[in-house]
Coordinates of N, CA and C and ligand atoms in Angstrom, one line a residue:
M12 N -61.8 -24.2 72.6 CA -61.9 -25.3 73.7 C -63.5 -25.3 74.0
R13 N -64.6 -26.0 73.8 CA -65.9 -26.5 73.3 C -65.9 -27.1 75.0
I14 N -66.5 -27.6 75.8 CA -67.0 -28.0 77.2 C -68.1 -27.9 77.4
L15 N -69.0 -29.5 77.5 CA -70.2 -29.6 78.3 C -70.0 -29.8 79.7
V16 N -70.6 -29.0 80.4 CA -70.9 -29.0 81.6 C -72.4 -29.9 82.1
V17 N -71.9 -31.1 82.9 CA -72.9 -31.7 83.1 C -73.2 -31.8 84.2
E18 N -74.3 -30.7 85.0 CA -74.3 -30.1 86.6 C -75.8 -30.0 87.3
D19 N -76.7 -30.7 87.7 CA -78.0 -30.1 87.9 C -78.1 -29.0 88.6
E20 N -77.3 -28.6 89.7 CA -77.3 -27.8 90.4 C -77.1 -26.3 89.8
P21 N -78.4 -25.5 90.0 CA -78.2 -24.4 88.8 C -77.3 -23.2 89.3
R22 N -77.2 -22.6 90.4 CA -76.1 -21.9 91.2 C -74.8 -22.7 90.9
M23 N -74.9 -23.7 91.2 CA -73.2 -24.6 91.0 C -72.7 -24.4 89.1
A24 N -73.8 -24.8 88.7 CA -73.8 -24.7 86.5 C -73.3 -23.4 86.4
A25 N -74.4 -21.8 87.1 CA -73.7 -20.7 86.3 C -72.5 -20.4 87.0
L26 N -72.3 -20.9 87.7 CA -70.7 -20.7 89.1 C -69.1 -21.2 87.8
I27 N -69.8 -22.4 86.8 CA -68.4 -22.6 86.6 C -68.7 -22.5 84.9
R28 N -70.0 -22.0 84.2 CA -70.1 -21.2 83.4 C -69.9 -20.0 83.4
Q29 N -69.4 -18.7 84.1 CA -69.1 -17.9 84.1 C -67.5 -17.9 84.3
G30 N -67.1 -19.0 85.3 CA -65.5 -18.8 85.8 C -65.2 -19.6 83.8
L31 N -65.3 -20.6 83.2 CA -64.9 -21.0 81.9 C -64.7 -20.1 81.0
E32 N -66.1 -19.3 80.8 CA -65.9 -18.3 79.8 C -65.3 -17.2 80.2
E33 N -64.8 -16.7 81.2 CA -64.0 -16.1 81.7 C -62.1 -16.5 81.1
E34 N -62.4 -17.9 81.1 CA -60.9 -18.5 80.4 C -61.7 -18.8 78.9
A35 N -62.3 -17.9 78.5 CA -62.2 -18.3 76.9 C -63.2 -19.2 76.5
Y36 N -63.6 -20.4 77.1 CA -64.2 -21.7 77.2 C -65.6 -21.8 76.4
A37 N -66.1 -22.0 74.9 CA -67.4 -22.4 74.8 C -68.1 -23.1 75.7
V38 N -69.1 -22.5 77.0 CA -69.9 -23.6 77.4 C -70.7 -23.8 77.1
D39 N -71.5 -24.8 77.0 CA -72.9 -25.7 76.9 C -73.4 -26.4 78.7
V40 N -74.5 -25.9 78.6 CA -74.9 -26.5 80.0 C -75.9 -27.3 80.4
V41 N -75.7 -28.7 80.6 CA -77.1 -29.6 81.0 C -77.3 -30.1 82.1
G42 N -78.4 -30.2 82.3 CA -78.7 -31.0 84.1 C -79.1 -31.8 84.0
N43 N -79.8 -32.8 83.1 CA -80.3 -34.0 83.3 C -79.5 -35.3 82.3
G44 N -79.0 -36.5 83.6 CA -77.7 -37.0 83.0 C -78.0 -38.2 81.5
A45 N -80.0 -38.3 81.9 CA -79.9 -38.8 80.3 C -80.2 -38.4 79.2
E46 N -79.7 -36.9 79.3 CA -79.7 -36.3 78.0 C -78.0 -35.8 77.3
V47 N -77.7 -35.9 78.1 CA -75.9 -36.1 77.6 C -75.7 -36.7 76.3
L48 N -76.0 -37.4 76.3 CA -75.5 -38.1 74.9 C -76.0 -37.6 74.0
D49 N -77.2 -37.6 73.8 CA -77.7 -36.4 72.3 C -77.0 -35.3 72.6
W50 N -76.5 -34.8 73.3 CA -75.4 -33.6 73.4 C -74.4 -34.1 72.6
V51 N -73.8 -34.5 73.2 CA -72.4 -34.8 73.1 C -72.2 -35.2 71.2
E52 N -74.0 -36.2 70.2 CA -73.8 -36.6 69.6 C -74.0 -34.9 68.6
T53 N -74.2 -33.9 69.4 CA -74.7 -32.9 68.0 C -73.3 -32.3 67.9
A54 N -72.8 -31.8 69.3 CA -71.7 -30.8 69.2 C -70.2 -31.3 69.0
G55 N -69.5 -31.3 68.7 CA -68.3 -32.1 68.8 C -67.4 -31.4 69.8
Y56 N -67.3 -31.7 71.5 CA -66.9 -31.4 72.7 C -65.9 -31.5 73.5
D57 N -64.6 -30.9 73.8 CA -63.3 -31.2 73.6 C -63.0 -31.8 75.1
I58 N -63.9 -31.4 76.0 CA -63.5 -31.6 77.3 C -65.4 -31.9 77.8
I59 N -65.7 -33.1 79.0 CA -67.2 -32.9 79.7 C -66.9 -32.7 80.8
L60 N -67.4 -31.8 81.9 CA -67.4 -32.0 82.8 C -68.5 -32.9 83.7
L61 N -68.5 -33.8 84.2 CA -69.9 -34.6 84.6 C -69.9 -34.5 86.5
D62 N -71.2 -34.3 86.8 CA -71.2 -34.2 87.9 C -71.5 -35.7 88.5
I63 N -71.9 -36.3 89.4 CA -72.0 -37.9 89.5 C -73.4 -37.6 90.2
M64 N -73.5 -37.1 91.2 CA -75.0 -37.2 91.5 C -76.6 -36.5 90.7
L65 N -76.7 -36.7 89.7 CA -77.6 -36.5 88.4 C -78.7 -36.7 88.5
P66 N -80.1 -36.3 88.1 CA -81.1 -36.5 87.8 C -81.0 -37.5 86.4
G67 N -82.1 -38.1 86.6 CA -81.9 -39.1 85.3 C -81.4 -40.4 84.4
M68 N -79.7 -40.0 84.9 CA -78.8 -41.1 84.9 C -77.5 -40.7 85.6
N69 N -76.8 -41.4 86.7 CA -75.9 -41.3 87.2 C -74.6 -40.4 86.2
G70 N -73.5 -39.6 87.0 CA -72.3 -39.5 86.1 C -71.3 -40.7 85.8
L71 N -71.6 -41.6 86.3 CA -70.2 -42.7 86.8 C -71.6 -43.9 85.0
D72 N -72.7 -43.8 84.9 CA -73.2 -44.7 84.2 C -73.6 -43.6 82.7
V73 N -73.3 -42.1 82.6 CA -73.2 -41.7 82.0 C -71.6 -41.6 81.3
C74 N -70.8 -41.5 81.9 CA -69.4 -41.9 81.9 C -69.1 -43.2 80.8
R75 N -70.0 -44.7 82.0 CA -69.8 -45.7 80.9 C -70.1 -45.9 79.2
L76 N -71.6 -44.8 79.6 CA -72.4 -44.9 78.2 C -71.2 -44.7 77.3
L77 N -70.9 -43.4 77.4 CA -69.7 -42.2 76.5 C -69.0 -43.1 75.6
R78 N -68.1 -43.6 76.7 CA -66.8 -44.7 77.1 C -67.5 -45.7 75.7
A79 N -68.3 -46.5 76.2 CA -68.9 -48.1 75.5 C -69.7 -46.9 74.1
K80 N -69.8 -45.8 73.8 CA -70.5 -45.8 72.6 C -69.1 -44.9 71.5
G81 N -68.0 -45.6 72.2 CA -66.6 -44.8 71.7 C -65.9 -43.4 71.5
Y82 N -67.1 -42.2 72.6 CA -66.2 -41.5 72.9 C -65.1 -41.1 73.9
A83 N -64.0 -40.2 72.6 CA -63.1 -40.7 73.3 C -62.2 -39.6 74.6
M84 N -62.7 -38.2 74.8 CA -62.8 -36.9 75.2 C -62.4 -36.8 76.1
P85 N -61.4 -36.2 77.0 CA -61.5 -36.0 78.6 C -62.5 -36.3 79.3
I86 N -63.1 -36.6 79.9 CA -63.7 -36.4 81.0 C -63.2 -36.2 82.0
L87 N -64.2 -35.3 82.6 CA -63.7 -34.7 84.5 C -65.1 -34.5 85.2
M88 N -65.0 -35.8 86.3 CA -65.6 -35.5 87.1 C -66.1 -34.7 88.4
L89 N -67.4 -34.3 88.4 CA -67.3 -33.4 89.8 C -67.9 -34.4 91.0
T90 N -67.3 -34.5 92.1 CA -67.9 -34.8 93.1 C -68.3 -34.6 94.5
A91 N -68.8 -34.5 95.2 CA -69.3 -34.1 96.3 C -68.8 -35.1 97.2
R92 N -68.3 -36.3 97.2 CA -67.9 -37.2 98.4 C -66.8 -37.1 98.1
D93 N -66.2 -37.4 99.3 CA -64.6 -37.3 98.6 C -64.0 -38.8 99.8
T94 N -64.8 -39.8 99.4 CA -64.6 -40.8 99.5 C -63.7 -41.5 98.6
L95 N -62.7 -42.7 98.9 CA -61.8 -43.5 98.0 C -63.0 -44.2 97.3
P96 N -63.6 -45.2 97.8 CA -64.7 -46.2 96.7 C -64.5 -45.0 95.2
D97 N -65.4 -43.8 95.8 CA -66.3 -42.8 94.7 C -64.8 -42.3 93.7
K98 N -64.0 -42.3 94.1 CA -62.7 -41.7 93.4 C -62.2 -42.8 92.5
V99 N -62.5 -44.2 93.1 CA -61.8 -45.3 92.2 C -63.3 -45.7 91.4
Q100 N -64.1 -45.5 91.7 CA -65.2 -45.7 90.8 C -65.7 -45.1 89.6
G101 N -65.0 -43.5 90.0 CA -65.2 -42.6 88.5 C -64.2 -42.7 87.5
L102 N -62.9 -43.4 87.9 CA -62.0 -43.6 87.3 C -62.4 -44.4 86.7
D103 N -62.6 -45.9 87.1 CA -62.7 -47.0 86.5 C -64.0 -46.9 85.5
S104 N -64.9 -45.6 85.6 CA -65.8 -45.4 84.7 C -65.3 -45.7 83.4
G105 N -64.4 -44.4 83.7 CA -63.5 -44.4 82.2 C -63.1 -43.0 82.5
A106 N -63.4 -41.9 83.3 CA -62.6 -40.5 83.8 C -62.1 -40.5 84.0
D107 N -60.6 -39.6 83.2 CA -59.6 -39.2 83.3 C -59.2 -38.4 84.3
D108 N -60.0 -37.9 85.3 CA -59.9 -37.2 86.5 C -60.8 -37.0 87.7
Y109 N -60.5 -36.2 88.1 CA -62.2 -36.1 89.3 C -61.6 -35.0 90.2
L110 N -62.5 -34.0 90.6 CA -62.8 -32.8 91.2 C -63.7 -33.0 92.4
V111 N -62.9 -32.8 93.4 CA -63.9 -33.2 94.8 C -64.6 -31.3 95.3
K112 N -66.1 -31.3 95.0 CA -66.6 -30.1 95.6 C -66.7 -29.6 96.9
P113 N -66.6 -28.8 97.1 CA -66.1 -27.6 96.5 C -64.6 -26.9 96.3
F114 N -64.4 -26.6 95.1 CA -62.9 -26.4 94.4 C -63.2 -25.2 93.9
A115 N -62.0 -24.3 93.8 CA -61.8 -23.2 93.5 C -61.4 -23.3 91.8
I116 N -62.9 -22.2 91.1 CA -62.0 -22.7 89.5 C -60.9 -22.3 89.4
E117 N -60.0 -21.6 89.9 CA -58.7 -22.1 88.9 C -58.4 -23.2 89.7
E118 N -58.4 -23.7 90.1 CA -57.9 -25.7 89.8 C -58.9 -26.5 89.1
L119 N -59.9 -26.1 88.3 CA -60.3 -26.2 87.9 C -60.2 -26.4 86.0
T120 N -59.9 -24.7 86.3 CA -59.2 -24.5 84.5 C -57.7 -25.2 85.0
A121 N -57.2 -25.3 85.9 CA -55.3 -26.2 86.0 C -55.7 -27.5 85.5
R122 N -56.5 -28.5 86.0 CA -57.3 -29.5 85.2 C -57.1 -29.6 84.4
L123 N -57.6 -28.7 83.3 CA -58.8 -28.4 82.1 C -57.4 -28.3 81.3
R124 N -56.2 -27.5 81.6 CA -55.7 -27.3 80.4 C -54.8 -28.5 81.0
A125 N -54.6 -29.5 81.8 CA -54.1 -30.4 81.8 C -54.2 -31.2 81.2
L126 N -56.0 -31.7 81.4 CA -56.7 -32.7 80.3 C -56.0 -32.8 79.1
A127 N -56.0 -30.9 78.2 CA -56.0 -30.6 77.1 C -54.3 -31.4 76.8
R128 N -53.4 -30.8 77.4 CA -52.5 -31.2 77.1 C -51.9 -32.6 77.1
R129 N -52.7 -33.6 77.8 CA -52.4 -35.3 77.9 C -53.1 -34.9 76.2
D130 N -54.5 -35.2 76.1 CA -54.9 -34.6 75.0 C -54.8 -34.2 73.6
G131 N -53.5 -33.0 73.8 CA -53.4 -32.5 72.4 C -52.0 -32.4 71.9
P132 N -51.6 -31.3 70.7 CA -50.3 -32.1 70.0 C -49.2 -31.2 70.8
S133 N -49.0 -31.1 72.2 CA -48.5 -29.7 73.1 C -48.3 -30.7 74.9
K134 N -47.2 -30.9 75.0 CA -47.3 -31.3 75.9 C -46.7 -30.6 77.5
T135 N -46.2 -28.6 76.8 CA -46.0 -27.6 77.1 C -47.6 -27.3 77.7
L136 N -47.8 -26.2 78.3 CA -48.9 -24.7 78.4 C -48.8 -24.4 77.0
E137 N -47.9 -24.4 76.3 CA -47.7 -23.9 75.3 C -48.0 -24.1 73.5
L138 N -48.7 -23.6 72.8 CA -49.1 -24.5 71.7 C -47.9 -23.0 70.4
R139 N -47.5 -23.5 69.6 CA -46.8 -23.2 68.2 C -47.0 -23.4 67.0
V140 N -46.6 -22.6 66.1 CA -46.3 -23.4 64.9 C -45.3 -21.7 64.4
G141 N -44.7 -22.0 63.7 CA -43.3 -21.1 62.9 C -42.9 -20.2 64.3
D142 N -42.6 -19.3 64.1 CA -42.9 -18.0 65.5 C -43.1 -17.7 66.1
L143 N -45.3 -18.2 65.8 CA -45.7 -18.0 67.3 C -46.1 -18.8 68.1
V144 N -45.8 -17.9 69.1 CA -46.7 -19.2 70.6 C -47.8 -18.8 70.9
L145 N -48.3 -19.2 71.7 CA -49.4 -18.8 72.4 C -49.6 -19.9 73.8
D146 N -49.3 -18.8 74.4 CA -49.4 -19.3 76.1 C -50.7 -19.8 77.0
T147 N -51.2 -21.2 77.3 CA -52.6 -21.4 77.3 C -53.2 -21.1 78.7
A148 N -51.9 -20.6 79.8 CA -52.2 -20.4 80.8 C -52.4 -18.8 80.5
T149 N -51.4 -18.0 80.3 CA -51.7 -16.3 80.3 C -53.0 -16.3 79.0
K150 N -53.0 -16.7 78.2 CA -53.5 -16.3 76.9 C -53.1 -15.0 76.1
R151 N -52.0 -15.2 76.3 CA -50.7 -14.2 75.8 C -50.1 -14.9 74.3
A152 N -50.3 -14.4 73.0 CA -49.4 -14.4 72.9 C -48.2 -14.2 71.5
R153 N -46.8 -14.6 71.2 CA -46.2 -13.6 70.5 C -45.6 -14.3 69.9
R154 N -44.6 -13.7 69.2 CA -44.0 -14.2 67.1 C -42.6 -13.4 67.8
G155 N -41.6 -14.3 67.3 CA -40.3 -14.1 67.6 C -40.3 -13.5 68.5
G156 N -40.7 -13.8 70.2 CA -40.3 -13.4 71.0 C -40.9 -12.3 71.3
V157 N -41.9 -11.6 70.8 CA -42.4 -10.4 70.7 C -43.8 -10.4 71.3
P158 N -44.1 -10.0 72.1 CA -45.7 -10.3 73.0 C -46.4 -9.2 71.4
L159 N -47.5 -10.0 71.2 CA -48.9 -9.3 70.8 C -49.8 -8.5 71.2
E160 N -50.4 -8.1 70.7 CA -51.5 -7.5 71.4 C -52.6 -8.2 72.2
E161 N -53.1 -8.3 73.0 CA -53.5 -8.5 73.7 C -54.9 -9.2 73.2
L162 N -55.3 -10.9 73.3 CA -56.4 -11.1 72.9 C -58.0 -11.1 73.8
T163 N -59.1 -10.8 72.5 CA -60.1 -11.3 73.0 C -60.1 -12.9 73.5
A164 N -61.5 -12.8 74.1 CA -61.9 -14.2 74.6 C -61.9 -15.0 73.4
K165 N -62.8 -14.4 72.2 CA -63.0 -15.2 71.8 C -61.4 -15.3 70.2
E166 N -61.2 -14.3 69.7 CA -59.7 -14.3 68.8 C -58.9 -15.3 69.8
Y167 N -58.7 -15.8 71.1 CA -57.8 -16.6 72.0 C -58.3 -17.5 71.3
A168 N -60.2 -18.4 71.7 CA -60.3 -19.0 71.3 C -60.3 -19.7 70.0
L169 N -60.4 -19.5 69.3 CA -60.0 -19.7 67.5 C -58.7 -19.5 67.5
L170 N -57.6 -18.8 67.6 CA -56.6 -19.4 67.6 C -56.0 -20.6 68.1
E171 N -56.4 -20.6 69.7 CA -56.4 -22.0 70.3 C -56.9 -23.6 69.3
T172 N -57.4 -23.1 68.7 CA -58.2 -24.6 67.9 C -57.5 -24.6 66.8
L173 N -57.5 -23.6 66.0 CA -56.2 -23.8 64.8 C -54.8 -23.8 64.8
L174 N -54.4 -23.6 66.4 CA -53.1 -24.2 66.8 C -52.7 -25.8 66.9
R175 N -54.1 -25.6 67.7 CA -54.4 -27.2 68.2 C -54.4 -28.6 67.2
H176 N -54.5 -27.8 65.5 CA -54.7 -28.3 64.3 C -54.0 -28.4 63.3
P177 N -52.7 -28.1 63.7 CA -51.2 -27.5 62.8 C -51.5 -27.6 61.5
N178 N -51.1 -26.4 60.6 CA -51.3 -27.2 59.5 C -52.3 -28.3 58.9
Q179 N -53.1 -27.8 59.1 CA -54.9 -28.4 58.6 C -55.8 -28.2 58.5
V180 N -56.5 -28.2 57.5 CA -57.5 -27.0 57.1 C -58.7 -27.5 58.2
L181 N -59.7 -26.3 58.8 CA -60.6 -26.5 59.4 C -61.5 -25.9 59.1
T182 N -63.0 -26.6 59.1 CA -64.0 -26.2 57.7 C -64.7 -24.9 58.8
R183 N -65.9 -24.5 58.4 CA -66.3 -23.5 59.0 C -67.4 -24.0 60.3
D184 N -67.6 -25.7 59.9 CA -68.4 -26.3 61.2 C -67.4 -26.4 62.2
Q185 N -66.3 -27.4 61.7 CA -65.1 -27.7 62.9 C -65.0 -26.4 63.6
I186 N -64.8 -25.2 63.2 CA -64.5 -24.0 63.9 C -65.6 -23.7 65.0
I187 N -67.2 -23.6 64.3 CA -67.9 -23.7 65.0 C -68.0 -24.4 66.6
D188 N -68.1 -25.6 66.0 CA -67.8 -26.8 67.6 C -67.2 -26.2 68.3
H189 N -65.6 -25.8 67.9 CA -64.7 -25.9 68.9 C -65.0 -24.8 69.5
V190 N -65.3 -23.3 68.8 CA -65.3 -22.1 69.4 C -66.3 -21.5 70.3
W191 N -67.5 -22.2 69.3 CA -69.0 -21.1 69.7 C -69.9 -22.7 70.7
N192 N -70.6 -22.1 71.6 CA -71.5 -23.1 71.8 C -72.6 -22.8 71.0
M193 N -73.8 -23.5 71.5 CA -75.3 -23.7 71.0 C -76.4 -22.9 70.6
E194 N -75.6 -21.3 71.4 CA -76.6 -20.2 70.6 C -75.9 -19.8 69.6
F195 N -74.4 -20.0 69.1 CA -74.5 -20.0 67.8 C -75.3 -19.8 66.8
E196 N -75.9 -18.4 66.0 CA -76.3 -19.0 64.7 C -75.7 -18.9 63.8
S197 N -76.2 -19.9 62.9 CA -76.3 -20.4 61.5 C -76.3 -19.5 60.7
G198 N -74.8 -19.7 59.9 CA -75.1 -18.5 58.4 C -74.4 -16.8 58.9
S199 N -74.4 -17.2 60.5 CA -74.0 -15.6 61.1 C -72.0 -15.2 60.0
K200 N -71.5 -13.9 59.7 CA -70.9 -13.6 59.6 C -69.5 -13.9 61.0
L201 N -69.9 -14.7 62.0 CA -68.6 -14.4 63.2 C -67.4 -14.7 62.7
I202 N -67.0 -15.7 62.4 CA -65.7 -16.2 61.6 C -65.2 -15.6 61.1
E203 N -65.7 -15.1 59.9 CA -64.6 -14.0 59.2 C -64.4 -12.9 59.8
V204 N -65.0 -12.5 61.1 CA -65.3 -11.0 61.7 C -64.1 -11.2 62.4
Y205 N -63.9 -12.7 63.2 CA -63.1 -13.3 64.2 C -61.6 -13.5 63.8
I206 N -61.5 -14.0 62.4 CA -60.4 -14.3 61.7 C -59.7 -13.0 61.2
H207 N -60.4 -12.1 60.9 CA -60.2 -10.7 60.2 C -59.4 -10.3 61.5
S208 N -59.6 -9.8 62.7 CA -59.1 -9.6 63.7 C -58.1 -10.5 64.2
L209 N -57.9 -11.5 64.1 CA -56.9 -12.3 64.8 C -55.9 -11.8 63.7
R210 N -56.0 -11.9 62.0 CA -55.1 -11.6 60.9 C -54.5 -10.8 61.8
K211 N -55.0 -9.1 62.5 CA -54.8 -7.9 62.2 C -53.2 -8.1 63.2
K212 N -53.6 -9.3 64.2 CA -53.0 -9.4 65.2 C -51.4 -10.4 65.4
I213 N -52.1 -11.0 64.4 CA -51.2 -12.0 64.6 C -50.5 -12.0 62.8
D214 N -50.8 -11.5 61.8 CA -50.0 -11.4 60.7 C -49.9 -10.1 60.1
D215 N -50.5 -9.1 60.5 CA -50.3 -7.7 59.6 C -48.9 -7.3 60.1
G216 N -48.1 -6.5 58.8 CA -46.9 -6.4 58.8 C -45.9 -7.3 58.8
R217 N -46.1 -8.3 58.7 CA -45.1 -9.8 58.8 C -45.0 -10.5 57.6
A218 N -44.1 -10.8 57.2 CA -43.7 -11.2 56.0 C -44.3 -12.3 55.9
E219 N -44.3 -13.4 57.1 CA -44.5 -14.4 56.5 C -46.1 -14.4 57.2
K220 N -46.9 -14.7 56.7 CA -48.7 -14.8 56.9 C -49.1 -16.4 57.5
L221 N -49.2 -16.7 58.5 CA -49.4 -18.2 59.3 C -50.8 -18.3 58.9
I222 N -52.1 -17.6 59.1 CA -53.3 -17.6 58.9 C -53.7 -17.7 57.2
Q223 N -54.0 -18.9 56.9 CA -54.7 -18.9 55.5 C -56.3 -19.1 55.5
T224 N -56.5 -19.0 54.2 CA -57.7 -19.3 54.4 C -57.8 -20.1 52.7
V225 N -58.9 -21.3 52.7 CA -58.2 -22.5 52.0 C -60.0 -22.1 51.2
R226 N -59.9 -21.7 50.2 CA -61.0 -21.4 49.3 C -61.9 -22.6 49.3
G227 N -63.5 -22.0 49.7 CA -64.5 -23.3 49.8 C -63.9 -24.3 51.1
L228 N -63.5 -23.9 51.4 CA -62.9 -25.3 52.8 C -63.3 -24.6 53.7
G229 N -62.1 -23.2 54.4 CA -62.3 -23.2 55.8 C -60.5 -22.4 55.2
Y230 N -59.9 -22.2 56.8 CA -59.0 -22.1 57.4 C -57.9 -22.8 57.7
R231 N -56.5 -22.7 58.1 CA -55.4 -23.0 58.5 C -54.7 -22.5 59.0
I232 N -54.0 -22.9 60.0 CA -52.1 -22.2 60.3 C -51.1 -22.7 60.2
G233 N -50.3 -22.5 59.7 CA -49.2 -23.1 59.3 C -48.4 -22.3 58.7
R234 N -47.2 -22.7 58.5 CA -46.2 -21.8 57.6 C -46.6 -22.6 55.6
D235 N -46.1 -21.5 54.6 CA -46.1 -21.5 53.9 C -46.1 -22.6 53.3
E236 N -45.2 -22.9 53.5 CA -44.7 -24.0 53.2 C -43.7 -25.4 54.7
P237 N -45.4 -26.3 54.4 CA -45.1 -27.1 55.7 C -43.9 -27.9 55.9
A238 N -42.4 -28.1 57.0 CA -41.9 -28.8 57.4 C -42.3 -30.2 56.8
A239 N -41.2 -30.6 56.0 CA -41.6 -32.2 55.8 C -41.1 -32.9 57.1
Ligands
LIG425 CA1 -75.6 -32.8 91.3

């Protein structure tokens, strides 16, 4: 999952980035409301964390602008103010949820999981294909009920992205969009490296290989014969 964090206070932004990266999110940070649309047009963000009080353009106006442009990704508002009109305004501007500062990073990540569920293929914390199950809260995977070797943050992020689009070919660019941030160096072999290490943990020694390379196109996760 890739998140754009719109927050102008450097300390707060750094705390959020650290907390989210520990949870395997790919994070970009922008501090000026007027720049948000440019970022969103450049990358495929899964979720936007949006502070209300911002230089350039306030969060409410940013939210209205994104919705007016047709962007439908979940938006979670961050606000220092805890008054009813602010909450109502935030939701009316097109946000899906709001969180009042100060907050615990655990609450933030739980809200993000809830938003991803609302938007995603599964209404539970688990993503699955065949006998593979990934728990998005504990970040642990299992096959046929047997826990697999622990995943690194990037392996987890890659597996989660594939599982959110089961039986669908994802191109390299689509994978980069959801798993890496703006610091990704184009032309690098990182995707191949992580697909390789993920296969070792998911598919090695198993009759049914779930991660498939689609030559010239990208990768898909699914059963060999997708159920009709
Ligand atoms: Ca602010």
